[in-house]
């Protein structure tokens, strides 16, 4: 147990700097995750390692029992965070805004996906990717640039008091479709990266997992309130529990556990009577301990200074913003939304937030991307979130997003809408 003191010191230091810098970020009306990742960059090889090259590896060793336990805890935080993100989805918001939201979502997915894919295919020398991996990497880039950050978008809309408006409903439904599409495609991409299982079998398992999830959601939509009956409710709980358990086992065996965790949360999000109870139990430990440990750990694993490459960061950032803002804006315009509000829809969906970072870190774990691209995606995720938090209030002619926008709503204020994530 000689590793235990080292592990406890690591956790204490990580949580302390996450709390300090996360709080400072919120004072600047920005998400706490920005401060948490900055804390990891300070503690990692980028700053601490540069200032004290002998001490930093001693405090945060890259191997050994304490390092392995920290890695395990960080991945548990990732699973828990994505699970809560899935529970943030509210499919009831689709009713009444289907046509406008679908038009917005399709354009908000297709254009950034196409631009991200084309960027890799047309400029192959920029990415240092082998020819056999280029198509898979192109699909990943298209997926990475097409998703949105549902939780942070929800908090901005609540803070601006437009969550229940038609515009807010369209943004939320489009973001929901974006996230479901993105994580589903990402699951299929990961099937090509598994060396310990036959690709055909892994594809069957992945498609089967997606089919079960969407089958349950379709059943809920058709049966509606009838699913509160004990039998149906128990079946749904059991399916979600099995999927969440499978995600944990899969993650630690090298599988794509984050996708199963998101789908488990998505299924349970439709169980109103269980949702509040589950979130009340897991929110505090996840968002005050597990998630900060995960986001701080991102800075420990990468030298952001050495891996920063402006020739990669700038194209990714520009294509991400242009694709999402123009694509979603055109989709909203086609649905009959006025120009300024259509642009607001584009800005709202442009926030990538912590969901983008979770996807990028998983791709890094699987060896699909390297450090330079990971750093570029993290910068893009944080930058687009800041742009959305500043641009959306200006376009809607409301006050600025306050620090409260990144805090969980008290239960008595939620009125049936649970928006817990702060990052």
Short mmCIF file of C-alpha atoms in Angstrom, two decimals:
data_model
loop_
_atom_site.label_atom_id
_atom_site.label_comp_id
_atom_site.label_asym_id
_atom_site.label_seq_id
_atom_site.Cartn_x
_atom_site.Cartn_y
_atom_site.Cartn_z
CA UNK A 1 0.00 0.00 0.00
CA UNK A 2 3.00 2.31 -0.46
CA UNK A 3 1.17 3.86 -3.40
CA UNK A 4 -1.80 5.04 -1.31
CA UNK A 5 -0.21 8.25 0.09
CA UNK A 6 0.92 9.19 -3.41
CA UNK A 7 -2.57 8.60 -4.81
CA UNK A 8 -4.25 10.64 -2.05
CA UNK A 9 -1.84 13.53 -2.61
CA UNK A 10 -2.60 13.46 -6.33
CA UNK A 11 -6.35 13.59 -5.74
CA UNK A 12 -6.07 16.33 -3.12
CA UNK A 13 -3.92 18.52 -5.38
CA UNK A 14 -6.12 17.91 -8.43
CA UNK A 15 -9.39 18.66 -6.64
CA UNK A 16 -7.92 21.75 -4.98
CA UNK A 17 -6.73 23.32 -8.21
CA UNK A 18 -9.95 22.28 -9.97
CA UNK A 19 -12.00 24.02 -7.29
CA UNK A 20 -9.90 27.20 -7.34
CA UNK A 21 -9.59 27.62 -11.10
CA UNK A 22 -13.10 26.29 -11.77
CA UNK A 23 -14.46 28.94 -9.41
CA UNK A 24 -12.33 31.61 -11.07
CA UNK A 25 -13.66 30.61 -14.51
CA UNK A 26 -17.24 30.93 -13.28
CA UNK A 27 -16.45 34.40 -11.93
CA UNK A 28 -15.62 35.26 -15.55
CA UNK A 29 -19.01 33.83 -16.58
CA UNK A 30 -17.40 30.78 -18.18
CA UNK A 31 -17.85 27.05 -17.49
CA UNK A 32 -15.89 25.48 -14.64
CA UNK A 33 -14.49 22.85 -17.01
CA UNK A 34 -12.33 25.56 -18.58
CA UNK A 35 -10.63 26.15 -15.22
CA UNK A 36 -10.38 22.43 -14.50
CA UNK A 37 -8.57 21.73 -17.77
CA UNK A 38 -6.33 24.75 -17.17
CA UNK A 39 -5.53 23.27 -13.75
CA UNK A 40 -4.47 20.02 -15.40
CA UNK A 41 -2.27 21.93 -17.85
CA UNK A 42 -0.59 23.69 -14.91
CA UNK A 43 -0.02 20.41 -13.04
CA UNK A 44 1.07 18.49 -16.12
CA UNK A 45 4.19 18.51 -18.28
CA UNK A 46 3.19 21.81 -19.91
CA UNK A 47 3.98 24.05 -16.89
CA UNK A 48 4.84 22.06 -13.74
CA UNK A 49 6.92 19.65 -15.80
CA UNK A 50 8.76 22.51 -17.50
CA UNK A 51 9.49 24.30 -14.21
CA UNK A 52 10.34 21.19 -12.18
CA UNK A 53 11.15 18.35 -14.60
CA UNK A 54 12.28 16.04 -11.79
CA UNK A 55 9.49 16.81 -9.31
CA UNK A 56 6.45 16.65 -11.62
CA UNK A 57 6.91 12.96 -12.56
CA UNK A 58 7.47 12.16 -8.88
CA UNK A 59 4.12 13.72 -7.91
CA UNK A 60 2.25 12.47 -10.98
CA UNK A 61 4.08 9.35 -12.19
CA UNK A 62 3.16 7.99 -15.61
CA UNK A 63 3.27 4.39 -14.39
CA UNK A 64 2.80 2.40 -11.20
CA UNK A 65 -0.11 1.54 -8.93
CA UNK A 66 -1.09 5.12 -8.08
CA UNK A 67 -0.99 6.11 -11.75
CA UNK A 68 -3.18 3.17 -12.74
CA UNK A 69 -5.69 3.91 -10.00
CA UNK A 70 -5.82 7.57 -11.04
CA UNK A 71 -6.39 6.49 -14.64
CA UNK A 72 -9.21 4.20 -13.53
CA UNK A 73 -10.84 6.92 -11.41
CA UNK A 74 -10.61 9.42 -14.29
CA UNK A 75 -12.29 6.99 -16.68
CA UNK A 76 -15.00 6.31 -14.14
CA UNK A 77 -15.54 10.07 -14.09
CA UNK A 78 -15.82 10.05 -17.89
CA UNK A 79 -18.41 7.26 -17.81
CA UNK A 80 -20.43 9.00 -15.08
CA UNK A 81 -20.26 12.36 -16.84
CA UNK A 82 -21.47 10.97 -20.16
CA UNK A 83 -24.22 9.02 -18.37
CA UNK A 84 -25.53 12.23 -16.80
CA UNK A 85 -25.30 13.94 -20.19
CA UNK A 86 -27.56 11.25 -21.60
CA UNK A 87 -30.03 11.87 -18.80
CA UNK A 88 -30.11 15.55 -19.80
CA UNK A 89 -31.90 14.67 -23.04
CA UNK A 90 -35.59 15.57 -23.02
CA UNK A 91 -37.31 13.98 -26.01
CA UNK A 92 -40.63 15.55 -25.01
CA UNK A 93 -39.32 18.83 -26.42
CA UNK A 94 -39.48 17.36 -29.91
CA UNK A 95 -43.28 17.54 -29.89
CA UNK A 96 -44.55 20.58 -31.72
CA UNK A 97 -41.22 21.62 -33.25
CA UNK A 98 -40.40 18.51 -35.25
CA UNK A 99 -40.22 20.04 -38.75
CA UNK A 100 -38.23 23.14 -37.84
CA UNK A 101 -35.91 21.23 -35.53
CA UNK A 102 -35.27 18.42 -38.02
CA UNK A 103 -34.45 20.91 -40.79
CA UNK A 104 -32.10 22.76 -38.46
CA UNK A 105 -30.50 19.59 -37.17
CA UNK A 106 -29.92 18.03 -40.60
CA UNK A 107 -28.20 21.14 -41.94
CA UNK A 108 -26.33 21.56 -38.65
CA UNK A 109 -24.99 18.02 -38.99
CA UNK A 110 -24.43 17.65 -42.74
CA UNK A 111 -22.42 20.83 -43.40
CA UNK A 112 -19.89 20.53 -40.54
CA UNK A 113 -19.61 16.77 -41.14
CA UNK A 114 -18.93 17.32 -44.84
CA UNK A 115 -16.44 20.11 -44.17
CA UNK A 116 -14.62 18.08 -41.52
CA UNK A 117 -14.45 15.03 -43.80
CA UNK A 118 -13.32 17.09 -46.81
CA UNK A 119 -10.68 18.91 -44.75
CA UNK A 120 -8.94 15.60 -44.07
CA UNK A 121 -9.29 14.18 -47.59
CA UNK A 122 -8.25 17.37 -49.42
CA UNK A 123 -5.34 18.32 -47.13
CA UNK A 124 -3.88 14.93 -46.13
CA UNK A 125 -0.39 16.30 -45.48
CA UNK A 126 -1.69 18.42 -42.60
CA UNK A 127 -2.66 15.46 -40.39
CA UNK A 128 0.26 13.02 -40.65
CA UNK A 129 -2.18 10.12 -40.98
CA UNK A 130 -1.33 6.95 -42.88
CA UNK A 131 -3.29 6.23 -46.05
CA UNK A 132 -5.04 3.17 -44.57
CA UNK A 133 -6.30 5.23 -41.60
CA UNK A 134 -7.27 8.34 -43.55
CA UNK A 135 -10.89 7.41 -44.30
CA UNK A 136 -11.56 6.44 -40.69
CA UNK A 137 -9.92 9.62 -39.41
CA UNK A 138 -11.93 11.69 -41.90
CA UNK A 139 -15.15 10.13 -40.59
CA UNK A 140 -14.08 10.91 -37.04
CA UNK A 141 -13.31 14.56 -37.86
CA UNK A 142 -16.67 14.94 -39.55
CA UNK A 143 -18.36 13.47 -36.48
CA UNK A 144 -16.32 15.56 -34.03
CA UNK A 145 -17.23 18.80 -35.81
CA UNK A 146 -20.94 17.95 -36.12
CA UNK A 147 -21.84 17.32 -32.46
CA UNK A 148 -23.04 19.95 -29.97
CA UNK A 149 -22.92 20.18 -26.18
CA UNK A 150 -26.50 19.62 -25.05
CA UNK A 151 -25.93 20.34 -21.33
CA UNK A 152 -24.17 23.68 -21.74
CA UNK A 153 -26.67 24.77 -24.42
CA UNK A 154 -29.51 23.99 -22.04
CA UNK A 155 -27.97 26.08 -19.26
CA UNK A 156 -27.43 29.08 -21.58
CA UNK A 157 -31.04 28.92 -22.77
CA UNK A 158 -32.33 28.70 -19.20
CA UNK A 159 -30.22 31.67 -18.14
CA UNK A 160 -31.57 33.73 -21.07
CA UNK A 161 -35.13 32.63 -20.20
CA UNK A 162 -35.79 31.25 -23.70
CA UNK A 163 -35.70 27.53 -22.92
CA UNK A 164 -39.50 27.17 -23.27
CA UNK A 165 -39.81 29.44 -26.30
CA UNK A 166 -40.11 28.13 -29.86
CA UNK A 167 -36.52 29.14 -30.58
CA UNK A 168 -35.27 27.44 -27.43
CA UNK A 169 -37.21 24.29 -28.27
CA UNK A 170 -35.78 24.15 -31.78
CA UNK A 171 -32.21 24.57 -30.47
CA UNK A 172 -32.68 21.87 -27.83
CA UNK A 173 -34.26 19.35 -30.19
CA UNK A 174 -31.57 19.98 -32.82
CA UNK A 175 -28.83 19.60 -30.19
CA UNK A 176 -30.41 16.35 -29.00
CA UNK A 177 -30.46 14.92 -32.53
CA UNK A 178 -26.87 16.13 -33.09
CA UNK A 179 -25.60 14.37 -29.98
CA UNK A 180 -27.45 11.11 -30.63
CA UNK A 181 -26.18 11.09 -34.23
CA UNK A 182 -22.61 11.94 -33.23
CA UNK A 183 -22.27 9.33 -30.48
CA UNK A 184 -23.92 6.66 -32.64
CA UNK A 185 -21.50 7.25 -35.52
CA UNK A 186 -18.59 7.38 -33.08
CA UNK A 187 -19.62 3.98 -31.72
CA UNK A 188 -19.48 2.55 -35.24
CA UNK A 189 -16.07 4.16 -35.87
CA UNK A 190 -14.67 2.57 -32.74
CA UNK A 191 -15.65 -0.88 -33.98
CA UNK A 192 -12.86 -0.58 -36.55
CA UNK A 193 -10.27 0.06 -33.85
CA UNK A 194 -10.78 -3.06 -31.74
CA UNK A 195 -7.97 -5.56 -32.11
CA UNK A 196 -9.19 -8.05 -29.51
CA UNK A 197 -12.49 -8.95 -31.17
CA UNK A 198 -13.58 -9.81 -34.68
CA UNK A 199 -14.70 -6.60 -36.48
CA UNK A 200 -17.87 -8.27 -37.79
CA UNK A 201 -18.89 -9.39 -34.29
CA UNK A 202 -18.07 -5.99 -32.79
CA UNK A 203 -20.17 -4.29 -35.47
CA UNK A 204 -23.09 -6.59 -34.67
CA UNK A 205 -22.78 -5.82 -30.96
CA UNK A 206 -22.61 -2.07 -31.60
CA UNK A 207 -25.56 -2.01 -33.99
CA UNK A 208 -27.47 -4.25 -31.58
CA UNK A 209 -26.79 -1.86 -28.68
CA UNK A 210 -28.01 1.10 -30.74
CA UNK A 211 -31.06 -0.84 -31.93
CA UNK A 212 -32.05 -1.78 -28.37
CA UNK A 213 -31.70 1.81 -27.18
CA UNK A 214 -33.71 3.32 -30.02
CA UNK A 215 -36.26 0.51 -29.78
CA UNK A 216 -36.87 1.33 -26.13
CA UNK A 217 -37.14 5.05 -26.94
CA UNK A 218 -39.64 4.30 -29.71
CA UNK A 219 -41.64 2.13 -27.32
CA UNK A 220 -41.69 4.93 -24.76
CA UNK A 221 -42.88 7.41 -27.37
CA UNK A 222 -45.67 5.07 -28.50
CA UNK A 223 -46.81 3.96 -25.04
CA UNK A 224 -46.24 7.30 -23.31
CA UNK A 225 -47.66 7.44 -19.81
CA UNK A 226 -48.43 3.73 -19.84
CA UNK A 227 -44.74 3.07 -19.21
CA UNK A 228 -45.03 4.34 -15.66
CA UNK A 229 -46.70 1.04 -14.87
CA UNK A 230 -44.45 -1.11 -12.67
CA UNK A 231 -43.78 -3.83 -15.26
CA UNK A 232 -42.71 -1.55 -18.11
CA UNK A 233 -40.83 0.75 -15.76
CA UNK A 234 -38.87 -2.17 -14.32
CA UNK A 235 -38.00 -3.44 -17.81
CA UNK A 236 -36.65 -0.04 -18.83
CA UNK A 237 -34.67 0.29 -15.59
CA UNK A 238 -33.20 -3.18 -16.12
CA UNK A 239 -32.18 -2.46 -19.73
CA UNK A 240 -30.51 0.81 -18.69
CA UNK A 241 -28.75 -0.88 -15.77
CA UNK A 242 -27.43 -3.68 -17.99
CA UNK A 243 -26.23 -1.15 -20.56
CA UNK A 244 -24.50 0.99 -17.91
CA UNK A 245 -22.85 -2.09 -16.38
CA UNK A 246 -21.73 -3.18 -19.83
CA UNK A 247 -20.29 0.28 -20.46
CA UNK A 248 -18.13 0.09 -17.33
CA UNK A 249 -16.91 -3.40 -18.19
CA UNK A 250 -16.33 -2.45 -21.81
CA UNK A 251 -14.38 0.70 -20.94
CA UNK A 252 -11.93 -1.12 -18.70
CA UNK A 253 -11.49 -3.92 -21.25
CA UNK A 254 -10.68 -1.46 -24.02
CA UNK A 255 -14.17 -1.10 -25.44
CA UNK A 256 -16.30 1.94 -26.18
CA UNK A 257 -18.04 2.21 -22.82
CA UNK A 258 -18.84 5.89 -23.15
CA UNK A 259 -21.36 5.23 -25.93
CA UNK A 260 -23.22 2.63 -23.87
CA UNK A 261 -23.18 5.01 -20.89
CA UNK A 262 -24.72 7.79 -22.98
CA UNK A 263 -27.43 5.45 -24.28
CA UNK A 264 -28.15 4.18 -20.75
CA UNK A 265 -28.64 7.76 -19.59
CA UNK A 266 -30.76 8.50 -22.65
CA UNK A 267 -33.09 5.60 -21.83
CA UNK A 268 -33.41 6.53 -18.16
CA UNK A 269 -34.03 10.18 -19.07
CA UNK A 270 -37.53 9.14 -20.16
CA UNK A 271 -38.39 7.69 -16.73
CA UNK A 272 -39.61 10.84 -15.00
CA UNK A 273 -40.31 9.19 -11.68
CA UNK A 274 -36.76 7.76 -11.54
CA UNK A 275 -34.84 10.67 -13.08
CA UNK A 276 -35.00 13.00 -10.11
CA UNK A 277 -34.10 10.24 -7.67
CA UNK A 278 -31.08 9.13 -9.72
CA UNK A 279 -29.74 12.62 -10.32
CA UNK A 280 -30.16 13.58 -6.67
CA UNK A 281 -27.94 10.65 -5.69
CA UNK A 282 -25.19 10.90 -8.29
CA UNK A 283 -24.90 14.59 -9.19
CA UNK A 284 -22.75 15.81 -6.30
CA UNK A 285 -20.15 12.99 -6.26
CA UNK A 286 -19.87 13.05 -10.05
CA UNK A 287 -19.71 16.80 -10.63
CA UNK A 288 -17.62 17.69 -7.58
CA UNK A 289 -15.18 14.75 -7.54
CA UNK A 290 -15.22 12.37 -10.51
CA UNK A 291 -15.72 14.85 -13.36
CA UNK A 292 -13.12 17.36 -12.07
CA UNK A 293 -10.58 14.54 -11.66
CA UNK A 294 -11.25 13.47 -15.25
CA UNK A 295 -10.93 16.97 -16.73
CA UNK A 296 -7.81 17.81 -14.71
CA UNK A 297 -6.28 14.49 -15.80
CA UNK A 298 -6.51 15.59 -19.44
CA UNK A 299 -3.80 18.17 -18.81
CA UNK A 300 -1.59 15.60 -17.09
CA UNK A 301 -1.35 13.36 -20.12
CA UNK A 302 -0.42 15.93 -22.80
CA UNK A 303 2.14 18.71 -23.14
CA UNK A 304 -0.14 21.41 -24.54
CA UNK A 305 2.79 23.70 -25.35
CA UNK A 306 4.76 21.08 -27.25
CA UNK A 307 1.67 19.69 -28.99
CA UNK A 308 0.15 23.04 -29.94
CA UNK A 309 0.23 23.53 -33.70
CA UNK A 310 -1.50 26.63 -35.08
CA UNK A 311 -1.69 25.09 -38.56
CA UNK A 312 -3.98 22.41 -37.07
CA UNK A 313 -5.79 24.47 -34.43
CA UNK A 314 -6.91 27.26 -36.77
CA UNK A 315 -8.43 25.11 -39.54
CA UNK A 316 -10.29 22.93 -37.03
CA UNK A 317 -11.61 25.95 -35.15
CA UNK A 318 -12.61 27.84 -38.31
CA UNK A 319 -14.30 24.86 -39.97
CA UNK A 320 -16.12 23.92 -36.74
CA UNK A 321 -17.57 27.42 -36.32
CA UNK A 322 -18.38 28.01 -39.97
CA UNK A 323 -19.92 24.59 -40.48
CA UNK A 324 -22.17 24.67 -37.43
CA UNK A 325 -23.20 28.35 -37.48
CA UNK A 326 -23.83 28.51 -41.24
CA UNK A 327 -25.31 25.02 -41.48
CA UNK A 328 -27.70 25.32 -38.55
CA UNK A 329 -28.50 28.92 -39.52
CA UNK A 330 -29.45 27.90 -43.07
CA UNK A 331 -31.56 25.04 -41.72
CA UNK A 332 -33.40 27.42 -39.41
CA UNK A 333 -33.92 29.90 -42.25
CA UNK A 334 -35.34 27.13 -44.44
CA UNK A 335 -37.77 26.37 -41.61
CA UNK A 336 -39.06 29.94 -41.76
CA UNK A 337 -37.13 31.50 -38.87
CA UNK A 338 -36.13 35.16 -39.30
CA UNK A 339 -32.50 35.86 -40.18
CA UNK A 340 -31.29 37.17 -36.80
CA UNK A 341 -33.00 34.37 -34.89
CA UNK A 342 -31.72 31.82 -37.40
CA UNK A 343 -28.19 33.05 -36.74
CA UNK A 344 -28.89 32.75 -33.00
CA UNK A 345 -29.81 29.10 -33.57
CA UNK A 346 -26.45 28.59 -35.27
CA UNK A 347 -24.57 30.25 -32.42
CA UNK A 348 -26.51 28.24 -29.86
CA UNK A 349 -25.67 24.91 -31.52
CA UNK A 350 -22.02 25.90 -32.00
CA UNK A 351 -21.18 25.21 -28.33
CA UNK A 352 -19.19 21.96 -28.12
CA UNK A 353 -18.32 22.06 -24.42
CA UNK A 354 -17.20 19.05 -22.42
CA UNK A 355 -18.96 16.53 -24.69
CA UNK A 356 -16.48 17.32 -27.47
CA UNK A 357 -13.61 16.92 -25.02
CA UNK A 358 -14.96 13.55 -23.87
CA UNK A 359 -15.16 12.36 -27.48
CA UNK A 360 -11.64 13.65 -28.24
CA UNK A 361 -10.13 12.00 -25.17
CA UNK A 362 -11.71 8.66 -26.13
CA UNK A 363 -10.29 8.97 -29.63
CA UNK A 364 -6.86 9.69 -28.10
CA UNK A 365 -7.13 6.58 -25.90
CA UNK A 366 -7.87 4.42 -28.94
CA UNK A 367 -4.97 5.85 -30.91
CA UNK A 368 -7.26 7.34 -33.55
CA UNK A 369 -5.76 10.82 -33.04
CA UNK A 370 -2.46 12.13 -31.74
CA UNK A 371 -1.60 14.83 -29.23
CA UNK A 372 -1.65 17.76 -31.66
CA UNK A 373 -5.16 16.99 -32.87
CA UNK A 374 -6.36 16.32 -29.31
CA UNK A 375 -5.06 19.74 -28.20
CA UNK A 376 -6.74 21.38 -31.21
CA UNK A 377 -10.09 19.74 -30.42
CA UNK A 378 -9.90 20.77 -26.76
CA UNK A 379 -9.17 24.38 -27.74
CA UNK A 380 -12.01 24.27 -30.28
CA UNK A 381 -14.45 22.87 -27.71
CA UNK A 382 -13.66 25.57 -25.17
CA UNK A 383 -13.51 28.36 -27.75
CA UNK A 384 -16.86 27.54 -29.35
CA UNK A 385 -18.48 27.39 -25.90
CA UNK A 386 -17.19 30.87 -25.08
CA UNK A 387 -18.39 32.19 -28.46
CA UNK A 388 -21.88 30.78 -27.85
CA UNK A 389 -22.12 32.19 -24.33
CA UNK A 390 -21.21 35.65 -25.69
CA UNK A 391 -22.88 35.62 -29.11
CA UNK A 392 -26.29 34.17 -28.23
CA UNK A 393 -27.23 36.91 -25.69
CA UNK A 394 -26.15 39.60 -28.18
CA UNK A 395 -28.26 38.13 -30.98
CA UNK A 396 -31.26 37.64 -28.69
CA UNK A 397 -30.78 41.16 -27.25
CA UNK A 398 -30.75 39.93 -23.67
CA UNK A 399 -28.36 40.45 -20.79
CA UNK A 400 -25.07 38.53 -20.67
CA UNK A 401 -24.94 34.94 -19.52
CA UNK A 402 -24.30 35.08 -15.78
CA UNK A 403 -22.19 32.82 -13.61
CA UNK A 404 -25.48 31.20 -12.57
CA UNK A 405 -25.73 29.77 -16.09
CA UNK A 406 -23.10 27.21 -15.18
CA UNK A 407 -24.71 26.10 -11.91
CA UNK A 408 -27.29 23.32 -11.42
CA UNK A 409 -30.86 24.46 -10.94
CA UNK A 410 -32.44 23.81 -7.54
CA UNK A 411 -35.03 21.06 -7.79
CA UNK A 412 -37.92 23.38 -6.99
CA UNK A 413 -36.99 25.60 -10.00
CA UNK A 414 -36.66 22.87 -12.54
CA UNK A 415 -40.34 22.44 -13.37
CA UNK A 416 -39.79 19.08 -14.94
CA UNK A 417 -36.62 19.99 -16.81
CA UNK A 418 -33.39 18.65 -15.35
CA UNK A 419 -30.29 20.51 -16.45
CA UNK A 420 -27.56 19.59 -14.06
CA UNK A 421 -24.33 19.83 -16.01
CA UNK A 422 -22.16 22.86 -15.48
CA UNK A 423 -19.55 22.21 -18.15
#
